[in-house]
Amino acid sequence: MDRTLKALSLTLSYPTAELQTAMPEIGKVLCADPRIGADTRKALQTLTDRLEQGDLYDLQESYVMLFDRSRTLSLNLFEHVHGESRDRGGAMVSLIETYRGGGFEPATSELPDHLPVLLEFLASRPASEARETLADAAHILDALGARLVRRESGYAAVFEALKQLSGAKADAEAVAEMLAHPDDDPTDLAALDAVWEETEVTFGPDPNAGCPQVRDMLAQMDKPAPKPMNRSA
């Protein structure tokens, strides 16, 4: 078990009273990992301290505004790959099969491509597989981290740590293409409603799909999803 990936998964999860209680131990795990640079470890300590000591309702509201009400900061990775296309459903099925093939059954209501879920799975996999999977998603992680830096969010440290753990340099052109899409305004409810009006994600079997490794499914992440159409017109 890679305790650092598990700790990052928990740090990036929806804040709860139980997580607040665990934050001191989570912070210790992150600060003890020499694979993460000193400045990033310090930023992670600041984040875990805030998640431990902050008002729970304020922390939850902040989390929702960042990750649930901002599509460009969605923690569902296939959102940034497949957008609203039907390919997303087939990718979900394959990912679930990969989890089960590895003896992993997510105990959560989140979608299987939710980053904290993926990190929990990777924590149980060989180190080389975890690094390769993170490297395949490097430009998405970089873009999300850059957006969080723009918003002066402490969660940016999590994405910097993941970048360092991957040992990979993201494709600059792919990152720039993602960042060219304007940030969502989580306070603009009308615009959010229009953006989130999407087709149902189908989880039925894909006759052409096998059971690829996670990194093979994420290997296509070098092509960001097209910008969603505004359907309010």
mmCIF file of C-alpha atoms in Angstrom:
data_model
loop_
_atom_site.group_PDB
_atom_site.id
_atom_site.type_symbol
_atom_site.label_atom_id
_atom_site.label_comp_id
_atom_site.label_asym_id
_atom_site.label_seq_id
_atom_site.Cartn_x
_atom_site.Cartn_y
_atom_site.Cartn_z
ATOM 1 C CA MET A 1 0.000 0.000 0.000
ATOM 2 C CA ASP A 2 1.357 3.397 -1.037
ATOM 3 C CA ARG A 3 0.327 5.407 2.011
ATOM 4 C CA THR A 4 1.046 8.711 0.275
ATOM 5 C CA LEU A 5 -1.402 8.049 -2.567
ATOM 6 C CA LYS A 6 -3.978 6.936 -0.003
ATOM 7 C CA ALA A 7 -3.364 10.113 2.012
ATOM 8 C CA LEU A 8 -3.714 12.300 -1.092
ATOM 9 C CA SER A 9 -6.954 10.497 -1.942
ATOM 10 C CA LEU A 10 -8.352 11.318 1.485
ATOM 11 C CA THR A 11 -7.123 14.916 1.366
ATOM 12 C CA LEU A 12 -8.959 15.398 -1.935
ATOM 13 C CA SER A 13 -12.196 13.836 -0.628
ATOM 14 C CA TYR A 14 -15.309 15.659 0.566
ATOM 15 C CA PRO A 15 -14.602 16.959 4.098
ATOM 16 C CA THR A 16 -16.268 15.076 6.934
ATOM 17 C CA ALA A 17 -15.876 15.004 10.708
ATOM 18 C CA GLU A 18 -14.101 11.651 10.405
ATOM 19 C CA LEU A 19 -11.611 13.072 7.921
ATOM 20 C CA GLN A 20 -10.965 16.046 10.173
ATOM 21 C CA THR A 21 -10.031 13.650 12.966
ATOM 22 C CA ALA A 22 -7.669 11.776 10.642
ATOM 23 C CA MET A 23 -5.972 14.872 9.183
ATOM 24 C CA PRO A 24 -3.046 14.982 11.661
ATOM 25 C CA GLU A 25 -2.021 11.445 10.673
ATOM 26 C CA ILE A 26 -2.631 12.204 6.977
ATOM 27 C CA GLY A 27 -0.391 15.261 7.272
ATOM 28 C CA LYS A 28 2.373 13.195 8.876
ATOM 29 C CA VAL A 29 2.292 10.672 6.037
ATOM 30 C CA LEU A 30 2.558 13.386 3.386
ATOM 31 C CA CYS A 31 5.312 15.302 5.145
ATOM 32 C CA ALA A 32 7.410 12.140 5.565
ATOM 33 C CA ASP A 33 7.554 11.218 1.862
ATOM 34 C CA PRO A 34 10.912 12.236 0.317
ATOM 35 C CA ARG A 35 9.471 11.827 -3.203
ATOM 36 C CA ILE A 36 7.630 15.105 -2.626
ATOM 37 C CA GLY A 37 9.630 18.337 -2.619
ATOM 38 C CA ALA A 38 10.072 20.286 0.608
ATOM 39 C CA ASP A 39 8.007 23.280 -0.540
ATOM 40 C CA THR A 40 5.147 21.036 -1.615
ATOM 41 C CA ARG A 41 5.259 19.099 1.669
ATOM 42 C CA LYS A 42 5.015 22.409 3.502
ATOM 43 C CA ALA A 43 2.009 23.450 1.401
ATOM 44 C CA LEU A 44 0.360 20.071 2.050
ATOM 45 C CA GLN A 45 0.897 20.530 5.779
ATOM 46 C CA THR A 46 -0.812 23.919 5.586
ATOM 47 C CA LEU A 47 -3.713 22.328 3.725
ATOM 48 C CA THR A 48 -4.145 19.410 6.122
ATOM 49 C CA ASP A 49 -3.934 21.780 9.096
ATOM 50 C CA ARG A 50 -6.716 23.891 7.595
ATOM 51 C CA LEU A 51 -8.829 20.815 6.855
ATOM 52 C CA GLU A 52 -8.324 19.664 10.442
ATOM 53 C CA GLN A 53 -8.989 22.962 12.192
ATOM 54 C CA GLY A 54 -11.439 24.770 9.910
ATOM 55 C CA ASP A 55 -15.178 24.984 10.401
ATOM 56 C CA LEU A 56 -16.590 21.836 8.800
ATOM 57 C CA TYR A 57 -19.499 23.578 7.085
ATOM 58 C CA ASP A 58 -17.191 26.208 5.607
ATOM 59 C CA LEU A 59 -14.833 23.499 4.365
ATOM 60 C CA GLN A 60 -17.697 21.582 2.774
ATOM 61 C CA GLU A 61 -19.075 24.696 1.093
ATOM 62 C CA SER A 62 -15.657 25.578 -0.285
ATOM 63 C CA TYR A 63 -15.180 22.028 -1.587
ATOM 64 C CA VAL A 64 -18.547 22.023 -3.352
ATOM 65 C CA MET A 65 -17.914 25.431 -4.938
ATOM 66 C CA LEU A 66 -14.567 24.242 -6.270
ATOM 67 C CA PHE A 67 -15.134 20.703 -7.438
ATOM 68 C CA ASP A 68 -18.891 20.121 -7.702
ATOM 69 C CA ARG A 69 -20.079 23.433 -9.121
ATOM 70 C CA SER A 70 -17.157 24.067 -11.454
ATOM 71 C CA ARG A 71 -16.971 21.750 -14.434
ATOM 72 C CA THR A 72 -13.457 22.852 -15.338
ATOM 73 C CA LEU A 73 -12.350 21.629 -11.888
ATOM 74 C CA SER A 74 -14.319 18.382 -11.947
ATOM 75 C CA LEU A 75 -12.543 15.523 -10.184
ATOM 76 C CA ASN A 76 -14.227 13.067 -12.565
ATOM 77 C CA LEU A 77 -11.342 12.575 -14.972
ATOM 78 C CA PHE A 78 -13.316 11.260 -17.929
ATOM 79 C CA GLU A 79 -15.232 14.550 -17.896
ATOM 80 C CA HIS A 80 -12.052 16.130 -19.255
ATOM 81 C CA VAL A 81 -11.479 13.306 -21.758
ATOM 82 C CA HIS A 82 -14.843 12.313 -23.204
ATOM 83 C CA GLY A 83 -17.072 15.219 -22.191
ATOM 84 C CA GLU A 84 -20.673 14.312 -23.021
ATOM 85 C CA SER A 85 -19.906 11.604 -25.578
ATOM 86 C CA ARG A 86 -21.170 8.050 -25.236
ATOM 87 C CA ASP A 87 -17.557 6.866 -25.085
ATOM 88 C CA ARG A 88 -17.585 7.987 -21.481
ATOM 89 C CA GLY A 89 -20.012 5.230 -20.491
ATOM 90 C CA GLY A 90 -17.887 2.510 -22.072
ATOM 91 C CA ALA A 91 -14.784 3.886 -20.384
ATOM 92 C CA MET A 92 -16.597 3.775 -17.022
ATOM 93 C CA VAL A 93 -17.521 0.120 -17.501
ATOM 94 C CA SER A 94 -13.949 -0.793 -18.423
ATOM 95 C CA LEU A 95 -12.605 1.090 -15.423
ATOM 96 C CA ILE A 96 -14.986 -0.716 -13.060
ATOM 97 C CA GLU A 97 -13.883 -4.053 -14.557
ATOM 98 C CA THR A 98 -10.244 -3.063 -14.041
ATOM 99 C CA TYR A 99 -10.913 -2.211 -10.410
ATOM 100 C CA ARG A 100 -12.640 -5.531 -9.814
ATOM 101 C CA GLY A 101 -9.910 -7.399 -11.659
ATOM 102 C CA GLY A 102 -7.475 -5.916 -9.164
ATOM 103 C CA GLY A 103 -9.626 -6.983 -6.218
ATOM 104 C CA PHE A 104 -10.788 -3.426 -5.575
ATOM 105 C CA GLU A 105 -14.436 -2.607 -4.962
ATOM 106 C CA PRO A 106 -14.943 1.143 -4.358
ATOM 107 C CA ALA A 107 -17.024 1.725 -1.225
ATOM 108 C CA THR A 108 -18.395 5.051 -2.382
ATOM 109 C CA SER A 109 -21.252 6.582 -4.329
ATOM 110 C CA GLU A 110 -18.796 8.522 -6.507
ATOM 111 C CA LEU A 111 -18.261 7.619 -10.162
ATOM 112 C CA PRO A 112 -15.344 5.254 -10.803
ATOM 113 C CA ASP A 113 -13.315 7.972 -12.576
ATOM 114 C CA HIS A 114 -13.469 10.235 -9.506
ATOM 115 C CA LEU A 115 -9.834 11.116 -8.793
ATOM 116 C CA PRO A 116 -9.876 10.179 -5.077
ATOM 117 C CA VAL A 117 -11.281 6.757 -6.051
ATOM 118 C CA LEU A 118 -8.588 6.254 -8.696
ATOM 119 C CA LEU A 119 -5.873 7.280 -6.234
ATOM 120 C CA GLU A 120 -7.158 4.810 -3.665
ATOM 121 C CA PHE A 121 -6.959 2.072 -6.297
ATOM 122 C CA LEU A 122 -3.472 3.107 -7.414
ATOM 123 C CA ALA A 123 -2.325 3.018 -3.785
ATOM 124 C CA SER A 124 -2.798 -0.761 -3.925
ATOM 125 C CA ARG A 125 -1.037 -1.272 -7.277
ATOM 126 C CA PRO A 126 2.674 -1.737 -8.087
ATOM 127 C CA ALA A 127 4.605 1.524 -7.948
ATOM 128 C CA SER A 128 5.474 1.407 -11.652
ATOM 129 C CA GLU A 129 1.809 1.060 -12.645
ATOM 130 C CA ALA A 130 0.784 3.933 -10.389
ATOM 131 C CA ARG A 131 3.492 6.204 -11.817
ATOM 132 C CA GLU A 132 2.566 5.365 -15.404
ATOM 133 C CA THR A 133 -1.123 6.007 -14.795
ATOM 134 C CA LEU A 134 -0.405 9.379 -13.187
ATOM 135 C CA ALA A 135 1.956 10.206 -16.055
ATOM 136 C CA ASP A 136 -0.782 9.468 -18.605
ATOM 137 C CA ALA A 137 -3.046 11.944 -16.820
ATOM 138 C CA ALA A 138 -0.262 14.478 -16.203
ATOM 139 C CA HIS A 139 -1.656 17.261 -18.394
ATOM 140 C CA ILE A 140 -5.099 17.011 -16.751
ATOM 141 C CA LEU A 141 -3.532 17.116 -13.292
ATOM 142 C CA ASP A 142 -1.375 20.076 -14.352
ATOM 143 C CA ALA A 143 -4.353 21.987 -15.722
ATOM 144 C CA LEU A 144 -6.441 21.357 -12.612
ATOM 145 C CA GLY A 145 -3.526 22.427 -10.429
ATOM 146 C CA ALA A 146 -3.055 25.625 -12.443
ATOM 147 C CA ARG A 147 -6.754 26.482 -12.105
ATOM 148 C CA LEU A 148 -6.540 25.958 -8.347
ATOM 149 C CA VAL A 149 -3.482 28.207 -8.152
ATOM 150 C CA ARG A 150 -5.493 30.898 -9.968
ATOM 151 C CA ARG A 151 -8.135 30.596 -7.258
ATOM 152 C CA GLU A 152 -5.486 30.641 -4.532
ATOM 153 C CA SER A 153 -6.710 27.269 -3.270
ATOM 154 C CA GLY A 154 -4.572 25.130 -0.985
ATOM 155 C CA TYR A 155 -5.764 22.053 -2.883
ATOM 156 C CA ALA A 156 -3.267 22.988 -5.610
ATOM 157 C CA ALA A 157 -0.579 21.344 -3.464
ATOM 158 C CA VAL A 158 -2.237 17.941 -3.951
ATOM 159 C CA PHE A 159 -1.880 18.219 -7.724
ATOM 160 C CA GLU A 160 1.709 19.396 -7.465
ATOM 161 C CA ALA A 161 2.455 16.350 -5.296
ATOM 162 C CA LEU A 162 0.817 14.030 -7.845
ATOM 163 C CA LYS A 163 2.908 15.608 -10.599
ATOM 164 C CA GLN A 164 6.061 14.929 -8.622
ATOM 165 C CA LEU A 165 5.039 11.358 -7.836
ATOM 166 C CA SER A 166 4.430 10.683 -11.534
ATOM 167 C CA GLY A 167 7.916 11.824 -12.462
ATOM 168 C CA ALA A 168 6.477 13.032 -15.775
ATOM 169 C CA LYS A 169 6.393 16.349 -17.594
ATOM 170 C CA ALA A 170 2.968 17.164 -18.964
ATOM 171 C CA ASP A 171 2.436 17.992 -22.623
ATOM 172 C CA ALA A 172 2.518 21.792 -22.625
ATOM 173 C CA GLU A 173 0.252 22.087 -25.675
ATOM 174 C CA ALA A 174 -2.405 19.840 -24.127
ATOM 175 C CA VAL A 175 -2.278 21.797 -20.862
ATOM 176 C CA ALA A 176 -2.582 25.101 -22.723
ATOM 177 C CA GLU A 177 -5.577 23.796 -24.689
ATOM 178 C CA MET A 178 -7.364 22.854 -21.470
ATOM 179 C CA LEU A 179 -6.546 26.160 -19.812
ATOM 180 C CA ALA A 180 -7.829 28.040 -22.855
ATOM 181 C CA HIS A 181 -11.351 27.124 -21.756
ATOM 182 C CA PRO A 182 -12.600 29.842 -19.388
ATOM 183 C CA ASP A 183 -13.061 28.978 -15.734
ATOM 184 C CA ASP A 184 -16.618 28.374 -14.599
ATOM 185 C CA ASP A 185 -18.209 30.915 -12.289
ATOM 186 C CA PRO A 186 -19.745 28.746 -9.512
ATOM 187 C CA THR A 187 -21.983 31.625 -8.456
ATOM 188 C CA ASP A 188 -23.634 31.930 -11.899
ATOM 189 C CA LEU A 189 -26.416 29.403 -11.359
ATOM 190 C CA ALA A 190 -28.119 29.960 -14.724
ATOM 191 C CA ALA A 191 -24.895 29.320 -16.633
ATOM 192 C CA LEU A 192 -24.144 26.257 -14.524
ATOM 193 C CA ASP A 193 -27.571 24.793 -15.219
ATOM 194 C CA ALA A 194 -27.011 25.238 -18.942
ATOM 195 C CA VAL A 195 -23.565 23.658 -18.854
ATOM 196 C CA TRP A 196 -24.638 20.659 -16.777
ATOM 197 C CA GLU A 197 -27.589 19.802 -19.036
ATOM 198 C CA GLU A 198 -25.943 16.777 -20.557
ATOM 199 C CA THR A 199 -26.908 13.443 -22.007
ATOM 200 C CA GLU A 200 -27.146 10.455 -19.724
ATOM 201 C CA VAL A 201 -23.930 8.512 -19.282
ATOM 202 C CA THR A 202 -24.702 4.957 -20.417
ATOM 203 C CA PHE A 203 -23.042 2.175 -18.451
ATOM 204 C CA GLY A 204 -24.124 -0.645 -20.759
ATOM 205 C CA PRO A 205 -21.545 -3.037 -22.210
ATOM 206 C CA ASP A 206 -19.465 -1.999 -25.182
ATOM 207 C CA PRO A 207 -19.048 -4.942 -27.574
ATOM 208 C CA ASN A 208 -15.668 -3.606 -28.637
ATOM 209 C CA ALA A 209 -14.372 -3.103 -25.102
ATOM 210 C CA GLY A 210 -12.188 -5.544 -23.258
ATOM 211 C CA CYS A 211 -10.738 -5.005 -19.822
ATOM 212 C CA PRO A 212 -7.684 -2.790 -20.364
ATOM 213 C CA GLN A 213 -5.401 -1.582 -17.638
ATOM 214 C CA VAL A 214 -6.251 1.810 -16.163
ATOM 215 C CA ARG A 215 -3.220 3.444 -17.749
ATOM 216 C CA ASP A 216 -4.224 2.200 -21.200
ATOM 217 C CA MET A 217 -7.651 3.834 -20.842
ATOM 218 C CA LEU A 218 -6.094 7.072 -19.657
ATOM 219 C CA ALA A 219 -3.493 7.052 -22.425
ATOM 220 C CA GLN A 220 -5.872 9.005 -24.663
ATOM 221 C CA MET A 221 -5.926 11.906 -22.220
ATOM 222 C CA ASP A 222 -3.560 13.852 -24.448
ATOM 223 C CA LYS A 223 -6.644 15.101 -26.289
ATOM 224 C CA PRO A 224 -8.799 17.244 -23.979
ATOM 225 C CA ALA A 225 -12.538 16.992 -24.393
ATOM 226 C CA PRO A 226 -14.119 19.602 -26.690
ATOM 227 C CA LYS A 227 -15.606 22.634 -25.010
ATOM 228 C CA PRO A 228 -19.244 21.915 -24.080
ATOM 229 C CA MET A 229 -21.884 23.712 -26.098
ATOM 230 C CA ASN A 230 -24.062 26.231 -24.343
ATOM 231 C CA ARG A 231 -27.562 24.902 -24.770
ATOM 232 C CA SER A 232 -29.357 27.785 -23.171
ATOM 233 C CA ALA A 233 -30.150 29.300 -26.579
#
